[in-house]
Amino acid sequence: SLKEIFKPEVYMVNRVIKLGFLIVLLFDILSAADVNISISSEYDTVGIEEPFDISIKISGNTTDLPSININRFKGFDVVSTSTSQNFNFINGKVSVEKDYTYTLIARNPGSYEIGPFSVNYKGRQIRSNALKIKVKKGVKHKSRGHQTTQTVPQFDFDFGMPGNNSKRAVRNGFTVQFISDLNKRKVLEGEEIIITYRIIRDISFAANPNITFPDFKGFWKEDLDQKDPYYITKNGRRFLVNEIKFALFPTKTGKIVIPPAELSGYVNTFFIDPFSGGNEKVFRKTKPITINVLPITKDTSGFSGGVGEFEINDSFVASSVNEGQPVIRKITIKGEGNLPLIQKPTTSYPPSFRVFNSKIEQNIERKSGIKGKITFKEMIIPEKKGEYTIPGVKFKYYDTKLNRMRVITTDSLRLSVKGVEAGKNGTNMTQSDNLLKLSEEPVFKNGENRYLLYIYLFSLLVLALVGIVKVLSLLGVKISLLEKGKEKFTSSRLTSQIRKFELSGEYKNALRLIKRFYISSGQMNGDFIKECDKLLFKPVELTKEEYEAFKKKFNIS
């Protein structure tokens, strides 16, 4: 029968189908095996209350890596977390690696095990290794850069507040506080203030909380280095403290209110109450702070904007140069205070010197405050030989130690400029040597290279026309067509360049072009120049908000 005849074929088809399923299954197994999880740490033995990092990495040949549910570390407090991700594309294959870094602090001595953690991927469970950590008293690893001893600051807080805001109260409660503090509440304009935000808790966060700081209107803000977390004990209870500090410099006088900062996140309540669901949402807000800012003095002529304790140094990198050769002048201001807001001291040079814009270099420490130095570099090119005495600079600032305005004047600088022969050492020719010497032999012979003659004659004609226009301009005669064309071309070109800088976020370069255009068109005033230079002299790039506020103030479209 036909059924008997086709038995072998039916048998082969079944074999092929089964083989296909096996291949698909094998492919899924191999794909799942391409996903790996591992846990590692910088140390296997740590000290009590010593921060250390662990890394949980998951990688695979897929762009859809599964997420790891990590909500607790038994015996440890989570200080901070961070996540990074890398993509690789090699020989047409994509691979992804995610790295979860946790900074932990041990509560008590003992031996602990972190992990293993697992994920479900394509129907398979993939597990990581387990990490064993020993916690001992007296262990301290200096390689992390932590101090061997740490001074615990004195401050007060409401440690009895239970802390949870949800409808369902967790048994025994917990404490999470968010407070702010200032080292000064009555200061001078430009004087440094340190504001400290503290998160105080006796419970771990499930993940880094979200913190929203105020915009600090009326202040110039500098981020300070973060202090290592530390423990405090109050009424027999131990609390973990995280600090975030900023240096603030008032930019206006009067009473300024710093609005509250807000903290929100989830704490891990599993070990307090296993029936709480594991996580509890918290929300905290600091209290507003009022600061009284006093004016420095009525006489601010020549004032650099510096408030603090400073010293100044002025020098050339070389005391002898050839004419036409550049030399760098370095003006360095060193000390403690509002270094980023200090304006460059005014310099003066002989008419034969060409001076180029300054370059600003900063070397600032941001630990307990702003300390370090700022260097202004000028490039000068002397164009005539001779022995020159360059006047020193005056630096006027408010000395917070002496509580008065102070002026420092640097010594004059000597610069020897040597003359050179024309064409030697790569220097420029002097005006007397820079003459065009024509050969007595005719340049063009027998009509050869005649087109060069036409170009030469056309160039002479253009130069003659430019000379006539220049002479008329010096005599006060303006050619309306040329003036309109020049104005339109300049305006269009500057507008295009300004727009280009705005789109790339280079707001200081855009402001320089705006200043140039308004000065050339005569549409500026003293306030415009003062405000413009104040922004341009800042050693950091302008923010979009500062740039837009300036344009709005002077009605610049």
Coordinates of C-alpha atoms in Angstrom, one line a residue:
S1 CA 0.0 0.0 0.0
L2 CA 1.0 3.6 -0.3
K3 CA 1.2 3.8 3.6
E4 CA 3.8 1.0 3.6
I5 CA 5.7 2.4 0.6
F6 CA 6.1 5.8 2.4
K7 CA 7.1 4.5 5.8
P8 CA 10.8 5.2 5.4
E9 CA 10.1 8.7 4.3
V10 CA 7.8 9.4 7.2
Y11 CA 10.4 8.0 9.6
M12 CA 13.1 10.3 8.1
V13 CA 10.8 13.3 8.4
N14 CA 10.2 12.6 12.1
R15 CA 14.0 12.3 12.6
V16 CA 14.6 15.6 10.9
I17 CA 11.9 17.4 13.1
K18 CA 13.4 15.9 16.3
L19 CA 16.9 16.9 15.2
G20 CA 15.7 20.5 14.6
F21 CA 14.2 20.7 18.1
L22 CA 17.4 19.5 19.5
I23 CA 19.4 22.1 17.6
V24 CA 17.1 24.9 18.8
L25 CA 17.3 23.6 22.4
L26 CA 21.0 23.4 22.2
F27 CA 21.2 27.0 20.8
D28 CA 19.1 28.3 23.7
I29 CA 21.3 26.5 26.2
L30 CA 24.5 27.9 24.6
S31 CA 22.9 31.4 24.5
A32 CA 21.9 31.2 28.1
A33 CA 25.4 30.0 29.0
D34 CA 26.8 33.2 27.3
V35 CA 25.3 35.2 30.2
N36 CA 27.5 35.2 33.3
I37 CA 27.3 36.8 36.8
S38 CA 30.3 37.3 39.1
I39 CA 30.9 39.0 42.5
S40 CA 34.2 40.4 43.5
S41 CA 35.7 42.7 46.1
E42 CA 38.8 44.7 46.6
Y43 CA 39.4 43.0 50.0
D44 CA 38.4 39.8 51.7
T45 CA 39.1 41.2 55.2
V46 CA 37.8 44.6 56.3
G47 CA 37.6 46.6 59.5
I48 CA 34.5 47.7 61.4
E49 CA 33.0 50.9 60.0
E50 CA 35.5 50.9 57.1
P51 CA 33.9 51.6 53.7
F52 CA 34.8 49.0 50.9
D53 CA 33.5 48.3 47.5
I54 CA 32.1 45.1 46.0
S55 CA 31.4 44.7 42.2
I56 CA 28.6 42.6 40.8
K57 CA 29.1 42.1 37.0
I58 CA 26.6 40.6 34.5
S59 CA 27.7 40.1 30.9
G60 CA 26.5 38.3 27.8
N61 CA 26.2 38.3 24.0
T62 CA 22.9 40.1 24.0
T63 CA 21.6 43.7 24.3
D64 CA 18.8 42.5 26.6
L65 CA 20.6 41.5 29.8
P66 CA 18.3 40.5 32.7
S67 CA 18.3 42.7 35.8
I68 CA 19.6 41.5 39.2
N69 CA 17.3 42.0 42.1
I70 CA 19.7 43.1 44.9
N71 CA 17.8 44.4 48.0
R72 CA 19.9 43.4 51.0
F73 CA 23.4 42.7 52.3
K74 CA 23.2 40.9 55.6
G75 CA 25.5 42.5 58.2
F76 CA 26.4 45.5 56.0
D77 CA 25.0 49.0 55.5
V78 CA 24.9 50.3 51.9
V79 CA 26.6 53.7 51.7
S80 CA 26.4 54.3 47.9
T81 CA 25.8 52.5 44.6
S82 CA 26.8 53.2 41.0
T83 CA 26.2 51.4 37.7
S84 CA 28.2 51.3 34.5
Q85 CA 27.7 49.6 31.2
N86 CA 30.0 48.7 28.3
F87 CA 29.0 47.7 24.7
N88 CA 31.3 45.8 22.4
F89 CA 30.8 45.0 18.7
I90 CA 33.4 42.6 17.4
N91 CA 33.1 40.5 14.1
G92 CA 29.4 41.3 13.9
K93 CA 28.7 40.1 17.5
V94 CA 27.4 42.3 20.2
S95 CA 28.4 41.8 23.9
V96 CA 27.3 43.9 26.9
E97 CA 28.6 44.1 30.4
K98 CA 26.9 45.8 33.4
D99 CA 28.8 46.6 36.5
Y100 CA 27.0 47.3 39.8
T101 CA 29.3 48.8 42.4
Y102 CA 28.2 48.9 46.1
T103 CA 30.1 50.7 48.8
L104 CA 29.4 48.9 52.1
I105 CA 30.2 49.4 55.8
A106 CA 30.3 46.5 58.2
R107 CA 28.3 46.7 61.4
N108 CA 29.9 44.0 63.6
P109 CA 32.9 41.7 63.5
G110 CA 32.4 38.2 62.0
S111 CA 32.4 36.2 58.8
Y112 CA 29.8 37.1 56.2
E113 CA 28.8 35.7 52.8
I114 CA 27.5 37.9 50.0
G115 CA 25.5 36.1 47.4
P116 CA 25.1 34.1 45.4
F117 CA 22.7 36.1 43.2
S118 CA 20.8 34.7 40.4
V119 CA 18.8 35.8 37.3
N120 CA 16.3 34.1 35.0
Y121 CA 17.3 34.1 31.4
K122 CA 15.5 32.3 28.6
G123 CA 13.9 29.9 31.1
R124 CA 17.2 29.1 32.8
Q125 CA 18.4 30.2 36.2
I126 CA 22.0 31.5 36.2
R127 CA 23.8 31.9 39.5
S128 CA 26.8 33.8 40.6
N129 CA 29.6 32.9 42.9
A130 CA 29.4 33.6 46.7
L131 CA 31.7 36.2 48.2
K132 CA 33.1 35.7 51.7
I133 CA 34.1 38.7 53.8
K134 CA 35.7 38.7 57.2
V135 CA 35.2 41.7 59.5
K136 CA 37.8 42.3 62.2
K137 CA 38.6 45.1 64.7
G138 CA 41.6 47.2 64.0
V139 CA 41.8 46.5 60.2
K140 CA 42.3 49.6 58.1
H141 CA 43.2 49.7 54.4
K142 CA 45.1 52.9 53.5
S143 CA 45.1 52.2 49.8
R144 CA 41.5 53.6 49.5
G145 CA 42.8 57.0 50.7
H146 CA 40.7 57.0 53.9
Q147 CA 42.2 58.7 57.0
T148 CA 43.2 56.5 59.8
T149 CA 41.5 58.8 62.3
Q150 CA 38.4 60.9 61.6
T151 CA 37.1 63.8 63.6
V152 CA 33.4 63.4 64.2
P153 CA 31.6 66.8 64.0
Q154 CA 29.2 67.9 66.6
F155 CA 25.6 68.6 65.6
D156 CA 22.1 67.9 66.8
F157 CA 19.2 66.2 65.3
D158 CA 15.8 64.7 66.2
F159 CA 16.9 61.0 66.6
G160 CA 13.6 59.9 68.1
M161 CA 11.5 60.5 65.0
P162 CA 10.3 57.1 63.7
G163 CA 10.8 58.1 60.1
N164 CA 8.3 56.1 58.0
N165 CA 5.7 58.0 56.1
S166 CA 3.6 55.2 54.7
K167 CA 0.1 54.1 56.0
R168 CA 1.5 50.9 57.4
A169 CA 3.9 51.5 60.3
V170 CA 6.9 49.2 60.6
R171 CA 7.4 47.7 64.1
N172 CA 10.0 49.4 66.3
G173 CA 10.4 52.2 63.8
F174 CA 13.6 53.6 62.3
T175 CA 15.3 56.9 62.0
V176 CA 16.1 58.7 58.7
Q177 CA 16.9 62.4 59.1
F178 CA 18.0 65.0 56.5
I179 CA 19.4 68.2 58.0
S180 CA 21.5 71.2 56.8
D181 CA 23.9 73.4 58.6
L182 CA 26.0 76.6 57.9
N183 CA 29.3 77.6 59.4
K184 CA 28.3 81.3 59.1
R185 CA 25.0 83.2 58.8
K186 CA 26.4 86.7 58.7
V187 CA 29.0 87.3 56.0
L188 CA 30.4 89.8 53.5
E189 CA 29.6 89.8 49.8
G190 CA 31.9 87.2 48.2
E191 CA 32.9 85.6 51.5
E192 CA 33.0 81.9 51.6
I193 CA 30.2 80.0 53.4
I194 CA 30.2 76.2 53.9
I195 CA 26.8 74.5 53.8
T196 CA 26.7 70.9 55.0
Y197 CA 23.9 68.4 54.3
R198 CA 23.7 65.3 56.5
I199 CA 21.8 62.1 56.0
I200 CA 21.5 60.4 59.4
R201 CA 20.0 56.9 59.7
D202 CA 20.0 53.6 61.5
I203 CA 18.7 51.7 58.5
S204 CA 20.0 50.8 55.1
F205 CA 18.7 52.3 51.8
A206 CA 17.6 49.8 49.2
A207 CA 19.3 52.0 46.6
N208 CA 20.9 55.5 46.5
P209 CA 18.2 58.1 47.5
N210 CA 17.2 60.9 45.2
I211 CA 18.4 64.3 46.6
T212 CA 17.2 67.6 45.1
F213 CA 19.2 70.6 46.2
P214 CA 18.1 74.2 45.8
D215 CA 19.4 76.3 42.9
F216 CA 21.3 78.6 45.4
K217 CA 20.2 81.9 43.8
G218 CA 22.4 84.7 44.8
F219 CA 25.4 82.5 45.3
W220 CA 28.3 81.1 43.3
K221 CA 28.5 77.4 44.2
E222 CA 31.5 75.1 44.3
D223 CA 31.2 71.3 45.1
L224 CA 33.5 70.1 47.9
D225 CA 35.1 66.7 48.2
Q226 CA 32.8 64.2 50.0
K227 CA 33.8 63.0 53.4
D228 CA 33.8 59.3 54.2
P229 CA 30.6 58.1 56.0
Y230 CA 31.0 57.7 59.7
Y231 CA 29.0 56.5 62.8
I232 CA 27.8 58.6 65.7
T233 CA 26.2 57.3 69.0
K234 CA 23.4 59.1 70.7
N235 CA 21.5 57.8 73.8
G236 CA 22.9 54.3 73.2
R237 CA 21.8 54.2 69.5
R238 CA 24.2 54.2 66.6
F239 CA 23.6 56.1 63.4
L240 CA 25.4 56.2 60.1
V241 CA 26.0 59.7 58.7
N242 CA 26.7 60.8 55.1
E243 CA 27.8 64.3 54.4
I244 CA 27.5 66.5 51.3
K245 CA 29.2 69.9 51.4
F246 CA 29.2 73.0 49.1
A247 CA 31.1 76.2 49.3
L248 CA 28.9 79.2 48.6
F249 CA 30.0 82.7 47.8
P250 CA 27.2 85.5 48.0
T251 CA 27.0 87.6 44.8
K252 CA 24.6 90.2 46.2
T253 CA 23.9 91.9 49.5
G254 CA 20.9 91.7 51.9
K255 CA 19.0 88.8 53.4
I256 CA 19.1 85.7 51.2
V257 CA 17.0 82.6 51.9
I258 CA 18.4 79.2 50.9
P259 CA 15.3 77.0 50.2
P260 CA 14.9 73.5 51.6
A261 CA 16.6 70.5 50.0
E262 CA 14.6 67.3 49.5
L263 CA 15.4 63.6 49.9
S264 CA 13.3 60.6 48.8
G265 CA 14.0 56.9 48.5
Y266 CA 13.4 53.5 49.9
V267 CA 14.9 51.9 53.0
N268 CA 15.3 48.2 53.6
T269 CA 12.9 47.2 56.5
F270 CA 13.1 43.5 56.0
F271 CA 15.2 42.9 59.1
I272 CA 13.0 45.2 61.2
D273 CA 9.7 43.6 60.1
P274 CA 9.8 40.7 57.6
F275 CA 6.1 41.3 56.9
S276 CA 6.7 44.9 55.8
G277 CA 7.3 44.0 52.2
G278 CA 11.0 44.6 52.4
N279 CA 11.1 48.3 51.3
E280 CA 9.6 51.4 52.9
K281 CA 9.4 54.8 51.1
V282 CA 10.8 57.9 53.0
F283 CA 10.6 61.6 52.2
R284 CA 12.6 64.3 54.0
K285 CA 13.0 68.0 53.7
T286 CA 15.6 70.4 55.3
K287 CA 14.6 73.7 56.9
P288 CA 15.1 77.0 54.9
I289 CA 18.1 79.0 56.1
T290 CA 18.4 82.8 56.1
I291 CA 21.8 84.5 55.5
N292 CA 22.6 88.2 56.1
V293 CA 25.1 89.4 53.5
L294 CA 26.8 92.8 54.2
P295 CA 28.5 95.0 51.5
I296 CA 32.3 95.0 51.6
T297 CA 32.9 98.8 51.3
K298 CA 31.7 101.8 49.4
D299 CA 35.1 102.2 47.6
T300 CA 35.3 99.3 45.2
S301 CA 37.4 101.0 42.5
G302 CA 40.0 98.6 41.2
F303 CA 38.5 95.8 43.4
S304 CA 39.3 92.3 42.0
G305 CA 36.4 90.6 43.6
G306 CA 38.7 88.6 45.9
V307 CA 37.5 87.9 49.4
G308 CA 39.8 85.8 51.6
E309 CA 43.5 85.6 52.3
F310 CA 45.7 85.8 49.3
E311 CA 49.2 86.5 48.0
I312 CA 50.3 87.3 44.4
N313 CA 53.3 86.6 42.2
D314 CA 54.2 88.2 38.9
S315 CA 56.9 87.0 36.5
F316 CA 58.1 86.4 32.9
V317 CA 59.1 82.9 32.0
A318 CA 62.2 84.4 30.3
S319 CA 63.9 87.7 31.0
S320 CA 65.5 88.0 27.5
V321 CA 64.0 87.4 24.1
N322 CA 64.5 88.3 20.5
E323 CA 62.3 90.9 18.8
G324 CA 59.2 89.2 17.3
Q325 CA 59.6 86.3 19.7
P326 CA 56.7 85.6 22.2
V327 CA 57.2 85.5 25.9
I328 CA 54.7 84.4 28.6
R329 CA 53.8 86.5 31.6
K330 CA 52.4 84.5 34.6
I331 CA 50.3 86.3 37.3
T332 CA 49.6 83.8 40.1
I333 CA 47.2 84.4 43.0
K334 CA 47.4 81.9 45.8
G335 CA 45.4 81.5 49.1
E336 CA 42.0 80.7 50.5
G337 CA 38.7 82.3 49.5
N338 CA 36.7 82.9 46.4
L339 CA 39.5 82.1 43.9
P340 CA 37.2 81.1 41.0
L341 CA 35.6 84.6 41.1
I342 CA 38.8 86.7 41.1
Q343 CA 39.3 88.9 38.0
K344 CA 42.6 89.2 36.3
P345 CA 44.7 92.2 37.5
T346 CA 45.2 95.0 34.9
T347 CA 48.5 95.0 33.0
S348 CA 50.2 97.7 30.9
Y349 CA 52.9 97.5 28.2
P350 CA 54.8 99.8 25.8
P351 CA 53.1 100.6 22.4
S352 CA 55.5 98.3 20.6
F353 CA 54.2 95.2 22.4
R354 CA 51.5 93.0 21.1
V355 CA 49.4 91.4 23.9
F356 CA 47.1 88.4 23.4
N357 CA 44.2 87.1 25.5
S358 CA 45.0 85.5 28.8
K359 CA 44.8 81.8 29.5
I360 CA 43.6 80.8 33.0
E361 CA 44.9 77.8 34.9
Q362 CA 43.4 76.6 38.2
N363 CA 44.9 74.3 40.8
I364 CA 42.3 74.3 43.6
E365 CA 41.6 72.0 46.5
R366 CA 38.0 71.5 47.5
K367 CA 38.2 69.7 50.8
S368 CA 37.0 71.7 53.8
G369 CA 36.8 74.9 51.6
I370 CA 38.3 76.5 48.5
K371 CA 42.1 76.7 48.7
G372 CA 44.8 76.7 46.1
K373 CA 46.0 79.0 43.3
I374 CA 44.8 80.5 40.0
T375 CA 47.3 81.6 37.3
F376 CA 46.6 84.1 34.5
K377 CA 48.9 83.7 31.5
E378 CA 49.5 86.5 28.9
M379 CA 51.5 86.1 25.7
I380 CA 53.4 89.2 24.7
I381 CA 55.3 89.8 21.5
P382 CA 57.8 92.7 21.6
E383 CA 58.4 94.2 18.1
K384 CA 61.3 96.5 18.8
K385 CA 64.6 95.8 20.5
G386 CA 65.6 97.5 23.7
E387 CA 65.6 97.3 27.5
Y388 CA 62.1 97.5 28.9
T389 CA 60.7 98.0 32.4
I390 CA 57.2 96.6 32.6
P391 CA 55.0 98.0 35.5
G392 CA 53.9 95.5 38.1
V393 CA 50.2 94.8 38.9
K394 CA 48.0 96.0 41.6
F395 CA 45.7 93.4 43.4
K396 CA 43.0 94.8 45.5
Y397 CA 41.0 92.4 47.7
Y398 CA 39.2 92.2 51.0
D399 CA 41.3 90.5 53.6
T400 CA 39.0 88.5 55.9
K401 CA 41.8 88.0 58.5
L402 CA 42.4 91.8 58.8
N403 CA 38.7 92.7 58.1
R404 CA 39.7 95.4 55.7
M405 CA 40.4 96.1 52.0
R406 CA 44.0 95.5 51.1
V407 CA 46.1 96.4 48.0
I408 CA 49.2 94.3 47.0
T409 CA 51.5 95.8 44.3
T410 CA 54.1 93.6 42.6
D411 CA 57.6 94.7 41.6
S412 CA 58.3 96.0 38.1
L413 CA 59.6 93.4 35.6
R414 CA 62.7 93.7 33.4
L415 CA 62.6 92.4 29.8
S416 CA 65.6 92.5 27.4
V417 CA 64.6 92.5 23.7
K418 CA 67.4 91.7 21.4
G419 CA 67.5 92.7 17.7
V420 CA 68.1 90.1 15.0
E421 CA 69.2 90.1 11.4
A422 CA 66.4 89.8 8.9
G423 CA 65.3 86.3 8.1
K424 CA 67.3 84.6 10.9
N425 CA 65.9 82.5 13.8
G426 CA 62.4 82.5 12.4
T427 CA 61.8 86.1 13.6
N428 CA 59.9 88.8 11.7
M429 CA 61.7 91.3 9.6
T430 CA 61.8 94.9 10.7
Q431 CA 59.8 97.4 8.7
S432 CA 63.0 98.8 7.0
D433 CA 64.1 95.3 5.9
N434 CA 60.6 94.2 4.8
L435 CA 60.9 96.0 1.5
L436 CA 60.1 94.3 -1.9
K437 CA 63.3 94.2 -4.0
L438 CA 62.7 93.8 -7.7
S439 CA 65.3 92.3 -10.0
E440 CA 66.5 94.4 -12.9
E441 CA 65.8 91.5 -15.2
P442 CA 62.2 91.6 -16.6
V443 CA 59.9 89.1 -15.0
F444 CA 58.0 88.3 -18.2
K445 CA 59.7 87.3 -21.4
N446 CA 58.3 87.0 -24.9
G447 CA 54.7 86.6 -23.6
E448 CA 55.5 83.6 -21.4
N449 CA 53.2 83.2 -18.4
R450 CA 51.2 86.2 -19.6
Y451 CA 48.3 85.2 -17.3
L452 CA 50.5 86.0 -14.3
L453 CA 50.9 89.5 -15.6
Y454 CA 47.1 89.9 -15.7
I455 CA 46.8 88.6 -12.1
Y456 CA 49.5 91.0 -11.1
L457 CA 47.8 94.0 -12.7
F458 CA 44.4 93.0 -11.3
S459 CA 45.9 92.8 -7.8
L460 CA 47.4 96.3 -8.2
L461 CA 44.0 97.6 -9.2
V462 CA 42.3 96.0 -6.2
L463 CA 45.0 97.4 -3.9
A464 CA 44.5 100.8 -5.4
L465 CA 40.7 100.7 -4.8
V466 CA 41.2 99.5 -1.2
G467 CA 43.7 102.4 -0.7
I468 CA 41.3 105.0 -2.1
V469 CA 38.4 103.7 0.2
K470 CA 40.8 103.7 3.2
V471 CA 41.9 107.3 2.5
L472 CA 38.3 108.5 2.1
S473 CA 37.4 106.7 5.4
L474 CA 40.2 108.5 7.2
L475 CA 39.0 111.8 5.8
G476 CA 35.5 111.1 7.1
V477 CA 33.9 110.3 3.8
K478 CA 31.8 107.2 3.8
I479 CA 30.5 105.3 0.8
S480 CA 27.0 104.3 1.8
L481 CA 26.9 101.2 -0.4
L482 CA 30.1 99.8 1.0
E483 CA 29.2 100.7 4.5
K484 CA 25.8 98.9 4.3
G485 CA 27.4 95.9 2.6
K486 CA 30.1 95.7 5.2
E487 CA 27.6 96.1 8.1
K488 CA 25.3 93.5 6.6
F489 CA 28.2 91.0 5.9
T490 CA 29.7 91.5 9.4
S491 CA 26.3 91.2 11.2
S492 CA 25.4 88.0 9.2
R493 CA 28.7 86.4 9.8
L494 CA 28.8 87.2 13.5
T495 CA 25.2 86.1 14.0
S496 CA 26.1 82.7 12.3
Q497 CA 29.1 82.3 14.6
I498 CA 27.2 83.3 17.7
R499 CA 24.5 80.8 16.9
K500 CA 27.1 78.1 16.3
F501 CA 28.7 78.7 19.7
E502 CA 25.2 78.7 21.4
L503 CA 24.3 75.3 19.9
S504 CA 27.6 73.8 21.1
G505 CA 27.2 75.3 24.6
E506 CA 30.3 77.6 24.3
Y507 CA 28.4 80.6 25.8
K508 CA 31.6 82.5 26.8
N509 CA 32.8 82.6 23.1
A510 CA 29.3 83.6 22.0
L511 CA 29.4 86.5 24.6
R512 CA 32.7 87.7 23.3
L513 CA 31.3 88.0 19.7
I514 CA 28.2 89.9 21.1
K515 CA 30.5 92.3 22.9
R516 CA 32.6 92.8 19.8
F517 CA 29.5 93.5 17.6
Y518 CA 27.9 95.9 20.1
I519 CA 31.2 97.9 20.6
S520 CA 31.7 98.2 16.8
S521 CA 28.1 99.3 16.3
G522 CA 28.2 101.8 19.3
Q523 CA 25.1 100.3 20.9
M524 CA 26.7 99.5 24.3
N525 CA 27.0 101.4 27.6
G526 CA 29.1 101.2 30.8
D527 CA 26.8 98.7 32.5
F528 CA 26.9 96.5 29.4
I529 CA 30.7 96.4 29.4
K530 CA 30.8 95.8 33.2
E531 CA 28.4 92.9 33.2
C532 CA 29.9 91.4 30.1
D533 CA 33.4 91.5 31.5
K534 CA 32.2 90.1 34.8
L535 CA 31.0 87.0 33.0
L536 CA 33.9 86.7 30.6
F537 CA 36.5 86.9 33.5
K538 CA 35.0 83.8 35.2
P539 CA 37.5 80.9 35.0
V540 CA 34.7 78.4 34.3
E541 CA 32.4 78.2 31.3
L542 CA 29.1 80.1 31.5
T543 CA 25.9 78.2 32.1
K544 CA 23.0 78.6 29.7
E545 CA 20.9 80.3 32.4
E546 CA 23.6 83.0 33.0
Y547 CA 24.0 83.6 29.3
E548 CA 20.2 83.9 28.7
A549 CA 19.8 86.2 31.7
F550 CA 22.5 88.5 30.3
K551 CA 20.8 88.7 26.9
K552 CA 17.4 89.3 28.5
K553 CA 18.8 92.1 30.7
F554 CA 20.2 94.0 27.8
N555 CA 17.4 93.1 25.3
I556 CA 19.7 91.1 23.0
S557 CA 17.7 89.0 20.5

